Coordinates of C-alpha atoms and ligand atoms in Angstrom, one line a residue:
X233 CA 110.3 126.8 57.3
X234 CA 112.9 124.1 57.8
X235 CA 113.0 120.4 58.6
X236 CA 114.5 118.8 61.6
X237 CA 115.1 115.2 62.6
X238 CA 116.7 113.4 65.6
X239 CA 117.5 109.8 66.4
X240 CA 118.6 107.9 69.6
X241 CA 119.1 104.1 69.1
X242 CA 121.6 101.4 68.3
X243 CA 121.8 101.7 64.5
X244 CA 124.2 103.9 62.6
X245 CA 122.3 107.3 62.9
X246 CA 123.6 109.2 59.8
X247 CA 121.6 107.1 57.2
X248 CA 118.4 107.3 59.3
X249 CA 118.8 111.1 59.7
X250 CA 119.6 111.6 56.0
X251 CA 116.6 109.5 55.0
X252 CA 114.3 111.6 57.3
X253 CA 115.7 114.8 55.8
X254 CA 115.1 113.6 52.3
X255 CA 111.4 113.2 53.2
X256 CA 111.4 116.7 54.7
X257 CA 113.3 118.4 51.8
X258 CA 110.0 119.9 50.7
X259 CA 110.3 122.2 53.7
X260 CA 113.5 123.8 52.5
X261 CA 116.6 122.8 50.7
X262 CA 119.2 125.6 50.6
X263 CA 121.5 123.8 53.0
X264 CA 121.6 120.8 55.3
X265 CA 123.6 119.2 58.0
X266 CA 124.0 116.5 60.7
X267 CA 125.5 116.4 64.1
X268 CA 126.3 112.9 65.6
X269 CA 127.8 111.8 68.9
X270 CA 131.0 109.9 68.5
X271 CA 133.6 108.9 71.1
X272 CA 132.7 111.7 73.5
X273 CA 132.7 114.3 70.8
X274 CA 130.1 115.7 68.4
X275 CA 130.9 115.3 64.7
X276 CA 129.3 117.9 62.4
X277 CA 129.0 117.9 58.6
X278 CA 127.1 120.6 56.7
X279 CA 126.7 121.5 53.1
X280 CA 125.1 124.3 51.0
X281 CA 122.4 123.4 48.5
X282 CA 120.3 120.3 48.2
X283 CA 120.7 117.2 50.3
X284 CA 122.8 115.4 47.7
X285 CA 125.6 117.9 48.5
X286 CA 125.4 116.8 52.2
X287 CA 125.4 113.1 51.1
X288 CA 128.5 113.8 49.0
X289 CA 130.2 115.6 52.0
X290 CA 129.3 112.7 54.2
X291 CA 130.8 110.2 51.8
X292 CA 134.1 112.1 52.1
X293 CA 133.8 112.6 55.9
X294 CA 131.5 109.9 57.3
X295 CA 129.9 110.4 60.7
X296 CA 129.7 107.3 62.8
X297 CA 127.5 107.2 65.9
X298 CA 124.0 106.1 67.0
X299 CA 122.7 109.3 68.4
X300 CA 122.3 112.5 66.3
X301 CA 120.3 115.4 64.9
X302 CA 119.8 116.7 61.4
X303 CA 118.4 119.8 59.5
X304 CA 117.4 120.9 56.1
X305 CA 117.2 124.6 55.9
X306 CA 114.9 127.2 54.4
X307 CA 116.8 130.4 55.2
X308 CA 115.0 133.0 57.3
X309 CA 117.9 134.8 59.0
X310 CA 121.1 134.9 57.1
X311 CA 121.6 133.8 53.5
X312 CA 122.2 130.2 52.5
X313 CA 125.8 129.4 53.2
X314 CA 127.8 126.8 55.1
X315 CA 128.3 128.9 58.2
X316 CA 124.6 129.6 58.4
X317 CA 123.7 126.0 57.9
X318 CA 122.5 124.0 60.9
X319 CA 123.5 122.3 63.3
X320 CA 125.0 125.2 65.1
X321 CA 127.7 124.2 67.6
X322 CA 128.7 126.3 70.6
X323 CA 131.1 124.6 73.1
X324 CA 129.6 121.1 74.0
X325 CA 126.2 121.9 72.4
X326 CA 124.8 121.3 68.9
X327 CA 121.3 122.7 67.9
X328 CA 119.0 122.4 65.0
X329 CA 116.0 124.7 64.8
X330 CA 112.9 125.4 62.7
X331 CA 111.2 128.7 63.3
X332 CA 112.0 132.3 64.0
X333 CA 113.4 133.7 67.3
X334 CA 111.7 137.2 67.6
X335 CA 114.0 138.7 70.2
X336 CA 117.2 137.4 68.6
X337 CA 118.6 140.9 68.1
X338 CA 118.3 141.8 71.8
X339 CA 119.7 138.4 72.9
X340 CA 122.6 138.7 70.4
X341 CA 123.4 142.1 71.8
X342 CA 123.3 140.9 75.4
X343 CA 125.5 137.9 74.6
X344 CA 127.9 140.1 72.7
X345 CA 128.1 142.5 75.6
X346 CA 129.1 139.5 77.7
X347 CA 131.9 138.8 75.4
X348 CA 130.4 136.0 73.2
X349 CA 131.2 136.0 69.5
X350 CA 129.1 134.7 66.7
X351 CA 130.1 132.9 63.5
X352 CA 126.7 132.9 61.7
X353 CA 124.0 135.4 61.0
X354 CA 121.3 133.1 62.2
X355 CA 118.9 133.4 65.1
X356 CA 119.6 129.8 65.9
X357 CA 123.2 130.3 67.0
X358 CA 121.8 132.3 69.9
X359 CA 119.9 129.3 71.2
X360 CA 123.2 127.2 71.1
X361 CA 124.9 130.0 73.1
X362 CA 122.2 130.2 75.7
X363 CA 122.1 126.4 76.2
X364 CA 125.9 126.2 76.4
X365 CA 125.9 129.0 79.0
X366 CA 123.2 127.3 81.1
X367 CA 125.1 124.0 81.0
X368 CA 128.1 125.8 82.5
X369 CA 125.8 126.5 85.5
X370 CA 125.5 122.8 86.0
X371 CA 122.6 120.3 85.8
X372 CA 121.4 118.1 83.0
X373 CA 121.0 119.1 79.3
X374 CA 117.2 119.0 79.8
X375 CA 117.2 121.7 82.5
X376 CA 119.8 123.8 80.6
X377 CA 117.5 123.8 77.5
X378 CA 114.5 124.6 79.8
X379 CA 116.3 127.6 81.3
X380 CA 117.6 128.8 77.9
X381 CA 114.1 128.7 76.4
X382 CA 112.7 131.0 79.1
X383 CA 114.8 133.7 77.5
X384 CA 113.6 133.1 74.0
X385 CA 110.5 134.6 72.3
X386 CA 109.2 133.4 69.0
X387 CA 108.5 130.2 67.1
X388 CA 110.7 127.1 67.4
X389 CA 111.0 123.4 67.1
X390 CA 114.5 122.5 68.3
X391 CA 116.6 119.4 68.8
X392 CA 119.7 119.7 71.0
X393 CA 122.6 117.3 71.8
X394 CA 125.5 117.8 74.1
X395 CA 128.8 115.9 74.7
X396 CA 127.8 115.9 78.4
X397 CA 125.0 113.4 77.6
X398 CA 125.8 111.1 74.6
X399 CA 122.7 109.1 74.9
X400 CA 120.0 111.7 74.7
X401 CA 118.4 114.2 72.4
X402 CA 116.4 117.1 74.0
X403 CA 113.6 118.7 71.9
X404 CA 111.2 121.5 72.5
X405 CA 108.3 123.1 70.6
X406 CA 106.5 126.4 70.4
X407 CA 104.5 127.1 67.2
X408 CA 106.7 125.1 64.8
X409 CA 105.7 121.5 64.4
X410 CA 107.4 118.5 66.0
X411 CA 106.5 114.8 66.1
X412 CA 108.1 112.2 68.3
X413 CA 108.4 108.6 67.1
X414 CA 108.5 105.6 69.4
X415 CA 110.4 102.6 68.0
X416 CA 111.7 99.3 69.4
X417 CA 114.8 100.3 71.4
X418 CA 114.9 103.6 69.6
X419 CA 113.2 107.0 69.6
X420 CA 113.0 109.6 66.9
X421 CA 111.9 113.2 66.3
X422 CA 110.9 115.0 63.1
X423 CA 109.2 118.1 61.8
X424 CA 106.5 116.0 60.2
X425 CA 105.1 112.5 60.1
X426 CA 106.8 111.5 56.8
X427 CA 110.3 111.8 58.2
X428 CA 109.6 109.0 60.7
X429 CA 107.1 106.8 58.8
X430 CA 109.6 104.2 57.5
X431 CA 110.8 103.6 61.1
X432 CA 107.8 103.7 63.3
X433 CA 104.1 104.4 63.0
X434 CA 103.7 105.1 66.7
X435 CA 103.9 108.8 67.1
X436 CA 103.4 111.5 69.8
X437 CA 102.6 115.0 68.8
X438 CA 104.3 117.5 71.0
X439 CA 102.2 120.6 71.9
X440 CA 103.3 124.2 72.1
X441 CA 105.2 124.9 75.4
X442 CA 106.4 121.3 75.8
X443 CA 109.8 119.7 75.7
X444 CA 110.9 116.1 75.7
X445 CA 114.0 114.0 76.3
X446 CA 114.5 111.2 73.8
X447 CA 116.3 108.1 75.1
X448 CA 116.6 104.5 73.6
X449 CA 114.0 103.2 76.1
X450 CA 111.4 106.0 75.4
X451 CA 110.6 109.7 75.7
X452 CA 109.7 111.8 78.7
X453 CA 107.6 114.9 78.1
X454 CA 107.3 117.9 80.3
X455 CA 105.9 121.4 80.0
X456 CA 108.5 124.2 80.0
X457 CA 107.6 124.9 83.6
X458 CA 108.6 121.3 84.5
X459 CA 105.1 119.8 84.8
X460 CA 105.1 116.2 83.7
X461 CA 102.9 115.4 80.6
X462 CA 101.5 111.9 80.1
X463 CA 100.6 111.3 76.4
X464 CA 99.9 108.0 74.6
X465 CA 101.3 107.4 71.1
X466 CA 99.0 107.6 68.1
X467 CA 99.1 104.9 65.4
X468 CA 99.6 106.5 62.0
X469 CA 98.5 104.5 58.9
X470 CA 99.2 106.9 56.1
X471 CA 100.5 105.7 52.8
X472 CA 103.9 107.2 51.7
X473 CA 102.3 109.4 49.1
X474 CA 99.8 110.8 51.5
X475 CA 102.6 111.4 54.0
X476 CA 104.7 113.5 51.6
X477 CA 101.8 115.9 51.3
X478 CA 100.9 115.6 54.9
X479 CA 97.7 113.8 54.0
X480 CA 96.6 116.3 51.4
X481 CA 95.9 115.2 47.8
X482 CA 98.0 118.0 46.3
X483 CA 100.6 120.5 47.5
X484 CA 98.4 123.3 46.4
X485 CA 95.6 122.3 48.8
X486 CA 98.2 121.8 51.6
X487 CA 99.5 125.3 50.9
X488 CA 96.1 126.8 51.0
X489 CA 95.7 125.1 54.4
X490 CA 99.1 126.4 55.5
X491 CA 98.1 130.0 55.1
X492 CA 97.3 130.7 58.7
X493 CA 100.8 129.4 59.7
X494 CA 102.5 131.3 56.8
X495 CA 100.8 134.5 57.8
X496 CA 101.6 134.1 61.4
X497 CA 105.3 133.5 60.5
X498 CA 105.2 136.6 58.3
X499 CA 103.7 138.8 60.9
X500 CA 105.9 137.5 63.7
X501 CA 108.5 140.0 64.9
X502 CA 107.1 142.7 62.6
X503 CA 103.7 143.4 64.2
X504 CA 104.0 144.8 67.7
X505 CA 100.6 144.7 69.4
X506 CA 102.0 146.2 72.6
X507 CA 103.2 149.4 70.9
X508 CA 100.6 149.2 68.1
X509 CA 103.3 149.6 65.6
X510 CA 105.3 147.9 62.9
X511 CA 109.0 146.9 63.4
X512 CA 110.3 147.9 60.1
X513 CA 114.1 147.6 60.3
X514 CA 114.2 145.2 57.4
X515 CA 112.5 147.8 55.2
X516 CA 115.7 149.8 55.3
X517 CA 114.1 153.2 55.4
X518 CA 114.6 155.8 58.1
X519 CA 111.9 158.2 59.0
X520 CA 113.7 160.8 56.9
X521 CA 113.9 158.4 54.0
X522 CA 110.2 157.6 54.3
X523 CA 109.3 161.3 54.3
X524 CA 111.5 161.9 51.2
X525 CA 109.7 159.4 49.0
X526 CA 108.1 161.2 46.1
X527 CA 106.5 158.3 44.3
X528 CA 106.3 154.5 44.6
X529 CA 106.5 152.0 41.7
X530 CA 105.4 148.5 42.3
X531 CA 106.9 146.0 39.8
X532 CA 105.8 142.4 39.5
X533 CA 104.5 139.6 37.3
X534 CA 101.7 137.1 37.6
X535 CA 100.1 136.6 41.0
X536 CA 102.7 138.9 42.5
X537 CA 101.3 141.6 40.2
X538 CA 97.9 141.2 41.8
X539 CA 99.3 141.6 45.3
X540 CA 101.1 144.7 44.0
X541 CA 97.7 146.2 42.8
X542 CA 96.4 145.7 46.3
X543 CA 99.6 147.3 47.5
X544 CA 98.9 150.4 45.6
X545 CA 95.5 150.8 47.4
X546 CA 97.3 150.3 50.7
X547 CA 100.1 152.7 50.1
X548 CA 97.9 155.4 48.7
X549 CA 95.3 155.0 51.4
X550 CA 97.6 154.7 54.4
X551 CA 100.8 156.4 53.4
X552 CA 99.4 159.0 50.9
X553 CA 102.2 158.5 48.4
X554 CA 101.4 158.5 44.6
X555 CA 101.8 154.9 43.5
X556 CA 102.0 153.2 40.1
X557 CA 101.8 149.4 39.6
X558 CA 103.6 148.1 36.6
X559 CA 103.9 144.7 34.9
X560 CA 107.7 144.3 35.1
X561 CA 107.9 143.1 31.5
X562 CA 106.1 146.3 30.3
X563 CA 108.0 148.6 32.5
X564 CA 111.4 147.5 31.3
X565 CA 110.2 147.6 27.7
X566 CA 109.7 151.3 27.9
X567 CA 112.0 154.2 28.8
X568 CA 110.3 154.7 32.2
X569 CA 110.5 158.0 34.0
X570 CA 111.9 156.8 37.3
X571 CA 114.8 158.0 39.4
X572 CA 116.0 159.6 42.5
X573 CA 113.2 160.1 45.1
X574 CA 111.3 157.1 43.8
X575 CA 110.9 153.9 45.8
X576 CA 110.6 150.9 43.6
X577 CA 109.1 147.8 45.2
X578 CA 109.9 144.6 43.4
X579 CA 107.4 141.9 44.4
X580 CA 108.4 138.3 43.6
X581 CA 107.9 135.2 45.6
X582 CA 110.8 133.4 43.9
X583 CA 113.0 136.5 43.8
X584 CA 114.2 135.2 40.5
X585 CA 111.7 136.2 37.9
X586 CA 113.8 137.7 35.1
X587 CA 111.4 140.5 34.0
X588 CA 111.1 141.7 37.6
X589 CA 114.8 141.4 38.2
X590 CA 115.7 143.4 35.0
X591 CA 113.0 146.0 35.7
X592 CA 114.3 146.5 39.2
X593 CA 117.9 146.8 37.9
X594 CA 116.8 149.4 35.3
X595 CA 115.1 151.5 38.1
X596 CA 118.2 151.2 40.3
X597 CA 120.4 152.3 37.5
X598 CA 118.3 155.4 37.0
X599 CA 118.7 156.3 40.7
X600 CA 115.6 154.8 42.4
X601 CA 115.8 153.0 45.7
X602 CA 114.8 149.3 45.4
X603 CA 113.0 147.4 48.1
X604 CA 112.3 143.7 47.4
X605 CA 109.4 141.7 48.8
X606 CA 110.4 138.1 48.2
X607 CA 110.0 134.7 49.8
X608 CA 113.3 133.1 48.9
X609 CA 116.2 134.4 51.0
X610 CA 119.3 135.3 49.1
X611 CA 117.6 135.0 45.7
X612 CA 118.6 137.3 42.8
X613 CA 116.1 140.2 43.4
X614 CA 116.9 140.6 47.1
X615 CA 120.6 140.4 46.3
X616 CA 120.4 143.4 44.0
X617 CA 118.0 145.4 46.1
X618 CA 118.8 148.0 48.7
X619 CA 116.7 146.2 51.3
X620 CA 114.4 143.1 51.4
X621 CA 111.2 142.7 53.4
X622 CA 110.8 138.9 53.2
X623 CA 107.6 137.0 53.4
X624 CA 108.0 133.9 55.6
X625 CA 105.6 131.6 53.7
X626 CA 108.1 128.7 53.5
X627 CA 108.7 126.8 50.3
X628 CA 105.7 126.9 47.9
X629 CA 105.7 123.7 45.8
X630 CA 102.4 124.1 43.9
X631 CA 103.0 126.2 40.7
X632 CA 99.8 128.2 41.4
X633 CA 100.8 130.6 44.1
X634 CA 98.5 130.8 47.2
X635 CA 100.3 131.3 50.5
X636 CA 103.0 133.4 48.9
X637 CA 100.2 135.7 47.6
X638 CA 98.6 136.3 50.9
X639 CA 101.9 136.8 52.7
X640 CA 102.9 139.4 50.0
X641 CA 99.6 141.2 50.8
X642 CA 100.6 141.1 54.5
X643 CA 104.0 142.7 53.8
X644 CA 102.5 145.3 51.6
X645 CA 100.0 146.2 54.2
X646 CA 102.6 146.3 57.0
X647 CA 104.9 148.4 54.7
X648 CA 102.0 150.9 54.1
X649 CA 101.3 151.2 57.8
X650 CA 105.0 151.7 58.5
X651 CA 105.3 154.4 55.8
X652 CA 102.1 156.2 56.8
X653 CA 103.2 156.3 60.4
X654 CA 106.8 157.5 59.6
X655 CA 105.4 160.2 57.2
X656 CA 103.0 161.4 59.9
X657 CA 99.9 160.8 57.9
X658 CA 98.6 157.9 59.9
X659 CA 97.4 158.7 63.4
X660 CA 98.5 156.6 66.4
X661 CA 95.1 155.3 67.0
X662 CA 94.4 154.2 63.5
X663 CA 97.8 152.6 63.3
X664 CA 97.2 150.6 66.5
X665 CA 93.8 149.5 65.3
X666 CA 95.3 148.3 62.0
X667 CA 98.0 146.4 63.9
X668 CA 95.4 144.8 66.1
X669 CA 93.2 143.9 63.2
X670 CA 96.1 142.5 61.2
X671 CA 97.0 140.2 64.1
X672 CA 93.6 138.6 63.9
X673 CA 93.7 138.0 60.1
X674 CA 95.5 134.6 60.1
X675 CA 93.0 133.0 62.3
X676 CA 90.1 134.5 60.4
X677 CA 91.6 133.2 57.1
X678 CA 91.5 129.7 58.6
X679 CA 87.9 130.2 59.8
X680 CA 86.9 131.2 56.2
X681 CA 88.8 128.1 54.9
X682 CA 87.1 125.7 57.2
X683 CA 83.7 127.4 57.0
X684 CA 83.4 127.7 53.2
X685 CA 85.2 124.6 52.0
X686 CA 82.2 122.3 51.6
X687 CA 80.0 125.0 50.0
X688 CA 82.8 126.0 47.6
X689 CA 83.3 122.3 46.7
X690 CA 79.5 122.0 45.9
X691 CA 79.7 125.1 43.7
X692 CA 82.7 123.8 41.9
X693 CA 80.8 120.6 41.2
X694 CA 77.8 122.5 39.9
X695 CA 79.7 124.9 37.7
X696 CA 82.8 122.9 36.7
X697 CA 81.5 122.4 33.1
X698 CA 81.2 126.2 32.4
X699 CA 83.4 127.3 29.5
X700 CA 83.8 130.9 30.7
X701 CA 83.7 132.3 34.2
X702 CA 83.8 136.0 35.1
X703 CA 85.2 137.4 38.3
X704 CA 84.2 140.9 39.3
X705 CA 85.4 143.2 42.1
X706 CA 85.9 146.9 42.8
X707 CA 88.6 148.6 44.9
X708 CA 90.5 146.1 47.0
X709 CA 88.4 143.3 45.5
X710 CA 89.6 144.1 42.0
X711 CA 93.0 142.5 42.4
X712 CA 91.3 139.5 44.1
X713 CA 88.9 139.2 41.1
X714 CA 92.0 139.1 38.9
X715 CA 93.7 136.5 41.1
X716 CA 90.5 134.3 41.3
X717 CA 90.4 134.3 37.5
X718 CA 94.1 133.6 37.1
X719 CA 94.0 130.7 39.6
X720 CA 91.1 129.1 37.7
X721 CA 92.8 129.6 34.3
X722 CA 96.2 128.3 35.5
X723 CA 95.1 125.0 37.0
X724 CA 91.7 124.1 35.4
X725 CA 92.3 125.5 31.9
X726 CA 88.8 127.2 32.0
X727 CA 88.6 130.5 30.3
X728 CA 88.2 133.1 33.1
X729 CA 88.3 136.9 33.1
X730 CA 88.9 139.1 36.1
X731 CA 87.5 142.5 35.7
X732 CA 87.0 145.7 37.6
X733 CA 83.3 145.5 38.3
X734 CA 82.8 149.1 36.9
X735 CA 84.3 148.0 33.6
X736 CA 81.9 145.1 33.0
X737 CA 79.5 147.3 31.0
X738 CA 82.4 148.2 28.6
X739 CA 82.9 144.7 27.3
X740 CA 82.5 141.5 29.4
X741 CA 78.8 142.1 29.8
X742 CA 78.5 140.8 26.2
X743 CA 79.7 137.4 27.3
X744 CA 77.0 137.0 29.9
X745 CA 74.2 134.5 29.5
X746 CA 72.7 131.8 31.7
X747 CA 75.7 129.5 31.1
X748 CA 78.2 131.9 32.5
X749 CA 78.9 131.8 36.2
X750 CA 79.8 135.3 37.5
X751 CA 81.7 135.4 40.9
X752 CA 81.2 138.9 42.3
X753 CA 83.2 140.1 45.3
X754 CA 80.9 142.3 47.4
X755 CA 82.2 142.6 50.9
X756 CA 80.6 145.5 52.9
X757 CA 83.2 148.1 52.1
X758 CA 83.3 151.6 50.6
X759 CA 82.5 150.2 47.1
X760 CA 79.6 148.1 48.3
X761 CA 76.6 150.1 46.8
X762 CA 78.2 150.3 43.4
X763 CA 79.2 146.6 43.4
X764 CA 75.6 145.7 44.2
X765 CA 74.6 147.6 41.1
X766 CA 77.0 145.6 39.0
X767 CA 75.8 142.4 40.5
X768 CA 72.3 143.3 39.6
X769 CA 73.3 144.1 36.0
X770 CA 74.8 140.6 35.7
X771 CA 71.7 139.0 37.3
X772 CA 69.4 140.9 34.9
X773 CA 71.3 139.1 32.0
X774 CA 70.5 135.7 33.5
X775 CA 74.0 135.0 34.8
X776 CA 74.5 132.5 37.5
X777 CA 75.7 134.9 40.2
X778 CA 77.9 133.7 43.1
X779 CA 78.6 136.4 45.6
X780 CA 81.5 136.5 48.1
X781 CA 79.9 138.7 50.7
X782 CA 79.9 139.7 54.3
X783 CA 78.1 137.4 56.9
X784 CA 74.5 138.5 57.5
X785 CA 74.2 140.4 54.2
X786 CA 70.5 139.5 53.4
X787 CA 70.4 142.0 50.5
X788 CA 73.0 140.1 48.5
X789 CA 71.6 136.7 49.5
X790 CA 68.2 137.8 48.1
X791 CA 69.6 138.6 44.6
X792 CA 72.3 135.9 44.0
X793 CA 72.1 132.2 43.2
X794 CA 74.7 131.4 45.9
X795 CA 76.5 133.3 48.6
X796 CA 79.8 132.5 50.2
X797 CA 80.4 134.6 53.3
X798 CA 83.4 136.1 55.1
X799 CA 83.3 137.7 58.6
X800 CA 82.9 141.5 58.8
X801 CA 86.4 143.1 58.9
X802 CA 87.9 146.5 58.2
X803 CA 88.0 147.1 54.4
X804 CA 91.8 146.7 54.2
X805 CA 91.6 143.1 55.5
X806 CA 88.9 141.8 53.1
X807 CA 91.4 140.6 50.4
X808 CA 92.9 138.1 52.8
X809 CA 89.5 136.6 53.4
X810 CA 87.8 136.8 50.0
X811 CA 90.7 135.2 48.2
X812 CA 90.5 132.0 50.2
X813 CA 87.2 130.7 48.6
X814 CA 88.5 131.7 45.2
X815 CA 91.6 129.6 45.7
X816 CA 89.5 126.7 46.8
X817 CA 87.1 127.1 43.9
X818 CA 90.0 126.9 41.4
X819 CA 91.4 123.9 43.2
X820 CA 88.1 122.0 43.3
X821 CA 87.3 122.7 39.6
X822 CA 90.8 121.5 38.6
X823 CA 90.6 118.5 40.8
X824 CA 87.2 117.5 39.4
X825 CA 88.6 117.9 35.9
X826 CA 91.5 115.7 36.8
X827 CA 94.2 118.2 35.7
X828 CA 97.8 118.2 37.1
X829 CA 97.0 120.7 39.8
X830 CA 100.5 121.1 41.2
X831 CA 102.3 121.2 37.8
X832 CA 99.8 122.6 35.3
X833 CA 100.7 122.4 31.6
X834 CA 103.0 125.0 30.1
X835 CA 103.6 126.8 33.4
X836 CA 106.6 127.0 35.7
X837 CA 107.1 128.0 39.2
X838 CA 110.0 130.3 38.5
X839 CA 110.2 132.1 35.2
X840 CA 113.7 133.1 34.3
X841 CA 113.1 133.7 30.6
X842 CA 111.8 136.9 29.0
Ligands
G6P908 C1 105.1 132.3 37.4 C2 104.4 131.5 38.5 C3 103.4 132.3 39.2 C4 104.0 133.6 39.7 C5 104.8 134.3 38.6 C6 105.6 135.5 39.2 O1 104.2 132.6 36.4 O2 103.7 130.3 37.9 O3 102.8 131.6 40.3 O4 103.0 134.5 40.2 O5 105.7 133.4 37.9 O6 106.6 134.9 40.0 P1 107.3 135.6 41.2 O7 108.3 134.5 41.7 O8 108.1 136.7 40.6 O9 106.3 136.0 42.2

């Protein structure tokens, strides 16, 4: 996830572009850059790190000119560095890009075979090469971009300038967001409304498969096939605070809503529906390596530890490898028996959590192979690991993790399918069915979000005064029960316990009375009958039982006080769906209590202390 901006007008463009990037910095901040037309040339300034570094670089090498583009980066391909920062320049062309080009490896190879050389590790540089090549074939920048994009697969929002046309910016969109702004004698583009809000409130939302040419006098929109698109501007009347969070009250809610997009970005280029397989080159394991794994250790903290518990179910079920999940702080505190033949998977959204980092280092020193699952490119854990399978959730601002959790689940499931297939324990048909099912999950998550939001808000209103709340689940629902309880604790400060449903009778049942809401996860899966038994035990002790169950489950509906439903899916996909109402529940309770949802007391997003 990155932020892009563009401007065509009569004002000095650099301050306008910088201001837009400042409002988009929440989308990524590991490097930034501007490209501006000046005297028949394109001036480019880029800097690693936050925007203030770019500002400093610009104060030393100012860019004058009234037409330009800008970018703030959240690395997806290639670590944060100046050469990987945007804009990327090839010949007369400069490009900024938000998204992921799926076929960049094939395109890179083709271009290399034709004698082109590359300076960065990014997928974006490929687009700059393709546009520059097409420009050589003649015609306007617009048609060169159009022809270049027919070769590209994946997600993008791009803005392109060329010395051949100093008064235009050409933009295009597929999957990644892009908004156009219509000013007085000026036009703008940006990844999001906030970037443009100080300059104009008249905005046009570009749709997937569309491109536009920005000129001072206005914008012209076409589809990629050339068909002209007529679209009126929409008047936006957001306040600046609403704009920063795209209209959501808190980043956490925004991030819960972003999960479909985050999941799609994470699956993109890895799930291959055509071959029914997983592209696993980032996993860094050959078929022989996969076959040689004797044991897997999953190391993590906090929410990542919960996704790791689900990961154990996936790996044991699909890849048939003995798997242990460890709290990183406990693992490193012992003298763990780990070494050659073991695959250690360090799961960490930040990639910086000290306990996870040190635990992974310890395992590596003892001879284990380390694979990271992280969200922040180039962070400490990926840097010390043998390979990294990144989640592409984009920056997560809310301290309570939501979209990073579900994208970690996605990577763990894809990894398990990959390992199972390479080890020959997962049949082709089952593998293809899992790939197909996985591809549908992001959309289903959004359906659950939209479909349950009001009911969950009502439940939160009814139960927000409860002092204790229990979350119960078996099998794959157990880590989700833990995660539901952790979310509630973290942001609403309510005492909540997540328990394996079968363990309830060994302790937590003593807590139950009519004042204790019990959220029971009972999707129709292999643990269903036993979970129903536990649900009844809670009900028999007068608990207020809220079930998260499968649509059409009348049996559960008859026993419980309230039922929140998810669509019927294969067992392995239930965590992606059951967690959504629990995230919402925690959010609504916290919001009703008026706590600081995005920055709860005593917590931090990245914990680099022991
Ligand atoms: C902190 C955060 C949690 C996160 C945990 C592990 O406690 O508040 O949201 O789950 O650290 O972080 P990691 O970056 O390693 O996933």
